[in-house]
Structure formats: C-alpha cells, structure tokens
C-alpha positions in Angstrom: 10.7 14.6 -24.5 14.2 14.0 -23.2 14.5 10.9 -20.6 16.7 10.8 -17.1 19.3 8.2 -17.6 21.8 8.1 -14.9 25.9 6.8 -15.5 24.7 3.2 -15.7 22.8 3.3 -18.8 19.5 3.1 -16.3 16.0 5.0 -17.6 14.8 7.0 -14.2 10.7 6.2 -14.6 9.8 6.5 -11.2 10.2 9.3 -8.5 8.5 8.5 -5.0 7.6 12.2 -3.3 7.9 13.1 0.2 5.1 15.5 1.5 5.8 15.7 4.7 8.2 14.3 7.6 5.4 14.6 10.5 3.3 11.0 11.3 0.6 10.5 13.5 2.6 7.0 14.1 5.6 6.6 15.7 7.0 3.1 14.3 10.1 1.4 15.9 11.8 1.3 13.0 11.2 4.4 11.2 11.5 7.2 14.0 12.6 7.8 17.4 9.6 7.9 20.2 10.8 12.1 20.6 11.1 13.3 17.2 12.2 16.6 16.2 10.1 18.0 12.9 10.9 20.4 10.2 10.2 23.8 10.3 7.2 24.6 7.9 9.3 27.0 6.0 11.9 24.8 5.5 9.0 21.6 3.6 8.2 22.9 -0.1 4.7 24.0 -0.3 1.8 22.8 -2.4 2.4 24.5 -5.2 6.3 23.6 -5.3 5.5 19.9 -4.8 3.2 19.8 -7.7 6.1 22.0 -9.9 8.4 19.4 -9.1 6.0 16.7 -9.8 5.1 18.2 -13.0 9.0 18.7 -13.9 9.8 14.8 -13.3 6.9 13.9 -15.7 7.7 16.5 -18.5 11.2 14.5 -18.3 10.0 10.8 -19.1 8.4 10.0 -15.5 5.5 7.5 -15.9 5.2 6.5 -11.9 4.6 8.9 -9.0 4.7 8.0 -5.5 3.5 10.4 -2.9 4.8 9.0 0.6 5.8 11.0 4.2 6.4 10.6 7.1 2.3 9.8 6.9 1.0 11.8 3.7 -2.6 12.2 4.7 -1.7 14.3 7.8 -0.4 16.8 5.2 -3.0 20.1 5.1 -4.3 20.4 1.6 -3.0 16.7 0.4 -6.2 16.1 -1.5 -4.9 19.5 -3.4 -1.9 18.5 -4.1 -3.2 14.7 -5.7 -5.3 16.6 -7.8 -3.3 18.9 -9.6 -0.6 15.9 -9.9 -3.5 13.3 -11.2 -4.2 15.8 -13.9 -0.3 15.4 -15.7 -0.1 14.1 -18.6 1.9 11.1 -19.1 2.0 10.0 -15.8 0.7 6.1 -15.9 0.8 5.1 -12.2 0.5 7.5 -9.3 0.3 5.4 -5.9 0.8 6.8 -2.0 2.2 4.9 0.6 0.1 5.4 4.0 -0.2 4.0 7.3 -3.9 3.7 6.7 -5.1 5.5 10.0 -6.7 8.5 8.0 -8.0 6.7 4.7 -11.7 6.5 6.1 -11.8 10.6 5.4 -9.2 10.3 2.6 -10.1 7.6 0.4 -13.3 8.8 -1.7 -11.3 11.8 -2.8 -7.7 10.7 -3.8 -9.2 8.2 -6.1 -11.7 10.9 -7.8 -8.4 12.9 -8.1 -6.9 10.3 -10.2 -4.9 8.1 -7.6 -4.8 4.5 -9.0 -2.9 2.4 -5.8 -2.3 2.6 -2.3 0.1 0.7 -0.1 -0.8 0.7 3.3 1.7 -0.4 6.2 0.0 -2.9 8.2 3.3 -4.8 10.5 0.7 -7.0 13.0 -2.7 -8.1 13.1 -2.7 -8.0 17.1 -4.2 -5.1 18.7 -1.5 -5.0 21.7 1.6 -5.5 19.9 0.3 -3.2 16.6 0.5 -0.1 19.0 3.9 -1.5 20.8 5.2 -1.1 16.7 3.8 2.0 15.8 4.0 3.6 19.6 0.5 5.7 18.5 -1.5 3.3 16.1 -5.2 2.0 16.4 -5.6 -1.2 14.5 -9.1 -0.9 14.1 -8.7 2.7 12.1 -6.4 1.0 9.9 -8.4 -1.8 9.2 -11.4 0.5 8.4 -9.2 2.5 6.1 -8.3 -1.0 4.3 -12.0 -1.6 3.6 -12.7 2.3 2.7 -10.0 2.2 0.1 -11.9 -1.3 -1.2 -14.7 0.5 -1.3 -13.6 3.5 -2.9 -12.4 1.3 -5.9 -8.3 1.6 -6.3 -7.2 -1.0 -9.1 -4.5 -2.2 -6.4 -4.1 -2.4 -2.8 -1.3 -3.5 -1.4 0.0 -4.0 2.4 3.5 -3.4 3.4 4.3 -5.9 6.5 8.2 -5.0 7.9 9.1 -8.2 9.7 11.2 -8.1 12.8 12.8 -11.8 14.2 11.0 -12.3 17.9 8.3 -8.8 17.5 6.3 -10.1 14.6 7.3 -12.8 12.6 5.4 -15.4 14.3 2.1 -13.7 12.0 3.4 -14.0 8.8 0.8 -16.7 7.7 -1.5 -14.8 9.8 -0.8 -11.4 7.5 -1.4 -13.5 4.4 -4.4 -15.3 5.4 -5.4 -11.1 5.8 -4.4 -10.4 2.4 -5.9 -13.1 1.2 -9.4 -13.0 2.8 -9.5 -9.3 1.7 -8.2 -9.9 -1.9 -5.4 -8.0 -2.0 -2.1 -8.4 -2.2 0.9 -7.9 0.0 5.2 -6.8 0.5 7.5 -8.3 3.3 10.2 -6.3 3.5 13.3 -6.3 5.4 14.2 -3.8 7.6 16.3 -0.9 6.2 19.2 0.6 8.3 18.2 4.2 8.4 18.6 6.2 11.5 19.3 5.3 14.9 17.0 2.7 17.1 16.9 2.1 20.4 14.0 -0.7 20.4 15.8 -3.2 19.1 19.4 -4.8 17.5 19.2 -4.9 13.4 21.2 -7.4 13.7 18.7 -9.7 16.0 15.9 -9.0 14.4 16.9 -9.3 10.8 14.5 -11.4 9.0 15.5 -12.2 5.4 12.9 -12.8 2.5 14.4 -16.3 2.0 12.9 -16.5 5.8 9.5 -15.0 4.7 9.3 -17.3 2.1 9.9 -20.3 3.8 7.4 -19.8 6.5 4.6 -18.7 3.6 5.1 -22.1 1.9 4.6 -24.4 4.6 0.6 -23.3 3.7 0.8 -21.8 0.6 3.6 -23.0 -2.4 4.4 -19.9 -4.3 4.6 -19.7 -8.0 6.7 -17.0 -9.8 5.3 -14.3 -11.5 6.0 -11.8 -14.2 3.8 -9.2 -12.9 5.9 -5.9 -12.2 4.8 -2.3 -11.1 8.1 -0.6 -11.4 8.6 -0.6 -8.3 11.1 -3.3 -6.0 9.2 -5.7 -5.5 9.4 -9.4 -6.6 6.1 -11.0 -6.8 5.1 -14.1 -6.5 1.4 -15.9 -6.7 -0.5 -18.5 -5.4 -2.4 -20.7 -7.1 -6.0 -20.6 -5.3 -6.2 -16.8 -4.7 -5.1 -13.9 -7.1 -3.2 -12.1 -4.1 0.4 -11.5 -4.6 2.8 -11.8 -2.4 5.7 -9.6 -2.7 9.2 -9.6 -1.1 11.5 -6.6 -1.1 15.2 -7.5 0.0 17.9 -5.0 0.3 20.0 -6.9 2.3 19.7 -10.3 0.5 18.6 -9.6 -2.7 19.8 -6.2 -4.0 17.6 -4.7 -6.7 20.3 -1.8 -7.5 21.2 -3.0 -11.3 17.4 -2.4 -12.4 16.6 0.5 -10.5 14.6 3.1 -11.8 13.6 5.5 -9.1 14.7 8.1 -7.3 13.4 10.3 -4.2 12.4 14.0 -3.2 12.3 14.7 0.1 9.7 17.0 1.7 12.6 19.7 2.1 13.3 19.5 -1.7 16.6 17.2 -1.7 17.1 15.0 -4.4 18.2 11.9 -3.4 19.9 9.9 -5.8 19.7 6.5 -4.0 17.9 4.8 -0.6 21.5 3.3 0.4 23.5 6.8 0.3 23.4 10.6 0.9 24.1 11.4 -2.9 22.0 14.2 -3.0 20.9 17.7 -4.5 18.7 20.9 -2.8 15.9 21.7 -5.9 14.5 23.9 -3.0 17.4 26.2 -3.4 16.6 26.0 -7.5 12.7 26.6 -7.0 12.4 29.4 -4.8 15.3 31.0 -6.8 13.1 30.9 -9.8 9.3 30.6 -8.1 6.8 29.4 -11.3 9.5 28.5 -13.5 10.4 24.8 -14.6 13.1 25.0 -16.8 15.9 25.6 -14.3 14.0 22.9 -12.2 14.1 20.6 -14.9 18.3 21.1 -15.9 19.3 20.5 -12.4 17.5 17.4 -12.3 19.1 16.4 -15.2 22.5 17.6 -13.9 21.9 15.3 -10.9 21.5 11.9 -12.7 25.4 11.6 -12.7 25.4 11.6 -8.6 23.2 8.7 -8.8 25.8 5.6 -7.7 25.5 2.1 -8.9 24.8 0.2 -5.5 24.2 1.1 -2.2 25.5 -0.9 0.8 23.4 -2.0 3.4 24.7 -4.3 6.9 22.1 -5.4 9.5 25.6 -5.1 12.2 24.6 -2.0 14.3 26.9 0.1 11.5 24.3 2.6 10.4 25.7 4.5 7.1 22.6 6.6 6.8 22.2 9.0 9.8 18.6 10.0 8.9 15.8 8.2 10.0 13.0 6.7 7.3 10.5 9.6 7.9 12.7 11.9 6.7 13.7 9.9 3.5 10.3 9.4 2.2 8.7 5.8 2.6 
C-alpha cells in the first residue's frame, strides 16, 4: 500500500470529508445570516463521496472525518456512513455535528460502524445559544448529546468556540457539562474564515492560554499523552476521566505535526485549513465515473501543494475568503 507524504517528510493519515455546505444552523462565526448554497450538481453525490473515501484509505488513511456545513441534514447520510464504515483499514471514522438531528441519527451511524462524534455545543444558555447559532434549540441538542450516550459511541466529544464578551464567561459552566455527562471536551479559538459582521476577531479573540487559566481556578489540569490524530492537545483532571482539549491556531500552531487534509463537498482538495492550496478531484471523478486509479494519482500528485504553515491574524485581515461551512468543519 503506498502512503501520502507531503514535501515535509509528513505521513497524511487523516482526511476530514465535507458532505454538504447547507446547515440547519446559522452560527456567527461560521456563516453569514443570508447564505448562498451550492447547486446540487455542483456537491459530489453519494456514490462519489464514498469513491473518494475509499481512494484515501486504499492510500494509508487510518482516520475519516465526515463534517458539513451540518452532515446529518445530508439526504441519504446514513448511506453514505455505511458503505464508508465497511473499508478496510480505516481505524477511526468520527463526524463533526451540531447535534440538532442526532435524536433520529444516532442509533444508525453507530450500527454503520461510526466510532466518535463531536458535537458543537458554544453556550449552555437557551437565549444566547440561538443568538450564536441564529436557528439552534438547545434542548434538541442536548437530547442528541444523551441519544449519542445512549447509542454507545466509544467517545464523545463537545466542541465549545469561545468568543471574549458572547460566551466566555461559561467556560467552567461547559466543563462542569462535560463533566457531569462524562464526556470530554475542545475549546477552540476562532478561525479567520470568511467575512463576519457580528463581531471584531480581534475583540473577541480568546486564546487557549485564556481557556486554561479560567478552567484551573476549579479544576488543575494534568497533561496527558492521549492523542486521536486529530489537533487537539489534551489534558485531564484528576477526579473525572473527561478531557479537556484545546485547539490553538493562533497561539499554538499545530502545522509541523499535521496529518490531515480536507475534501470539500464540491470535490476540492484542500491541502491546508490556513490557505487555498487546492485541487478539483470532481473534475478527475466524473471524467472517469467508477474508476479509482486516476482518483488515487492525483491525490498523490497533490501532496506537493500541501505548504508547511499556514498564517492566521485575529486583525480584521481575512486571508481566506470562504466561510467555515464551505471548508468542512
């Protein structure tokens, strides 16, 4: 089986997948309140998803992510995680989700074969959760919390983007949340994709050193070894087996040990979060429909656009012109 190994020596094991761009959400730092959607001709179909999944793991992927826009708002998702449970080789197939349609969902993505879920959850306050997310109910997505406990995934994680003055006065509050549920959960700091209007990146930046700070006054943290591939650090806490994780593109860059790459739902390649190094596999798949081969040697073709660092500010200069839903999660 050859491996992907891009210009700096680095071993591509993980690919996260976008199914779609559409959300039933409309979170403040993802999208814009109007958004304007792909046209369905132009998002790679079932069947070309799962080819390109299948491609990625026939080239020494071990970790697939399936993520949006919202992923469970996709029409024949639970199709799409089964044929993609069944590949061999893969070791960890996860979805990122805002949790809203898990209640339906969760049963069947983890008879499929899905083994994690992260589930955005920003603010535990009813009022402010739908002034984030524009659209959400924060009682659906704390029923889909407990349906994915229930359904038995190994993992669950939340994903908690803090924001200086919307919600980081309920960062103990989130934790106290992971921790009465027993599982475990990010902080990340914002990423400058796209546009806003709600608010100034550079007010509301709130670095993990911040995070941190705040979580010990209650709770000293402890390092841990524990990795899932992914970019998160993780640390423990002595009294609960939650972990707390802290993803930091601004303050800690994770670029020297990164492994991953994404898909969009349109079939771009991108080589890295921080840039627009990119390459159309759509344009490869529906030239040859069914066959992998040709999918597979432009993949590998592509590793050499994949740079060594991106280059993130929190100063109003956005360097990536498309918005989060449209990158993948």
């Amino acid at each position: 089986m050859s491996e992907l190994i891009d210009d700096f020596d680095r071993r591509i094991k993980y690919v996260r997948i976008s199914v779609t761009d559409r959300c039933d959400f409309r979170c403040v730092y993802c999208m814009s309140e109007e958004m304007t959607f792909l046209p369905r001709d132009q998002v790679l179909s079932i069947e070309e998803l799962s080819l390109v999944a299948r491609a990625f793991t026939e080239l020494g992927v071990e970790k697939i992510r399936l993520t949006g826009g919202e992923p469970l708002v996709r029409r024949n998702i639970d199709e799409l995680v089964s044929n993609i449970g069944a590949l061999e080789g893969l070791r960890d197939f996860t979805m990122t989700t805002n949790g809203a349609q898990l209640r339906r969902y969760a049963s069947s993505l983890r008879q499929s074969g899905m083994q994690r879920l992260n589930i955005s959850l920003d603010s535990l306050d009813p009022e402010r959760f739908r002034e984030l997310t524009r659209t959400g109910n924060l009682e659906k997505v704390i029923d889909g919390i407990r349906a994915a406990k229930e359904a038995g995934f190994e993992r669950i994680k939340l994903n908690a983007v803090i924001l200086k003055g919307r919600n980081d006065d309920e960062i103990l509050d989130l934790v106290d949340f992971a921790r009465h549920e027993e599982i475990d959960i990010s902080f990340i700091e914002e990423m400058p994709l796209g546009n806003v209007s709600e608010h100034s990146r550079q007010e509301t930046f709130c670095s993990s050193d911040e995070v941190r700070s705040i979580i010990e006054t209650r709770y000293p943290l402890l390092s841990s070894a524990e990795n899932t591939g992914g970019p998160s650090r993780y640390y423990r806490m002595a009294d609960s087996a939650s972990r707390i994780g802290f993803i930091s593109p601004h303050s800690h860059n994770f670029c020297d040990s990164c492994n991953r790459v994404r898909v969009t739902c349109e079939g771009r390649l991108l080589l890295c979060l921080g840039n627009e190094h990119s390459t159309d596999l759509r344009s490869v798949i529906r030239q040859y429909p069914g066959e992998i081969e040709p999918l597979k040697q432009k993949i590998r073709e592509s590793m050499s656009l994949k740079p060594h660092r991106h280059h993130f500010t929190t100063d109003g200069d956005v360097q990536i012109v498309r918005f989060m839903n449209m990158t993948g999660g």
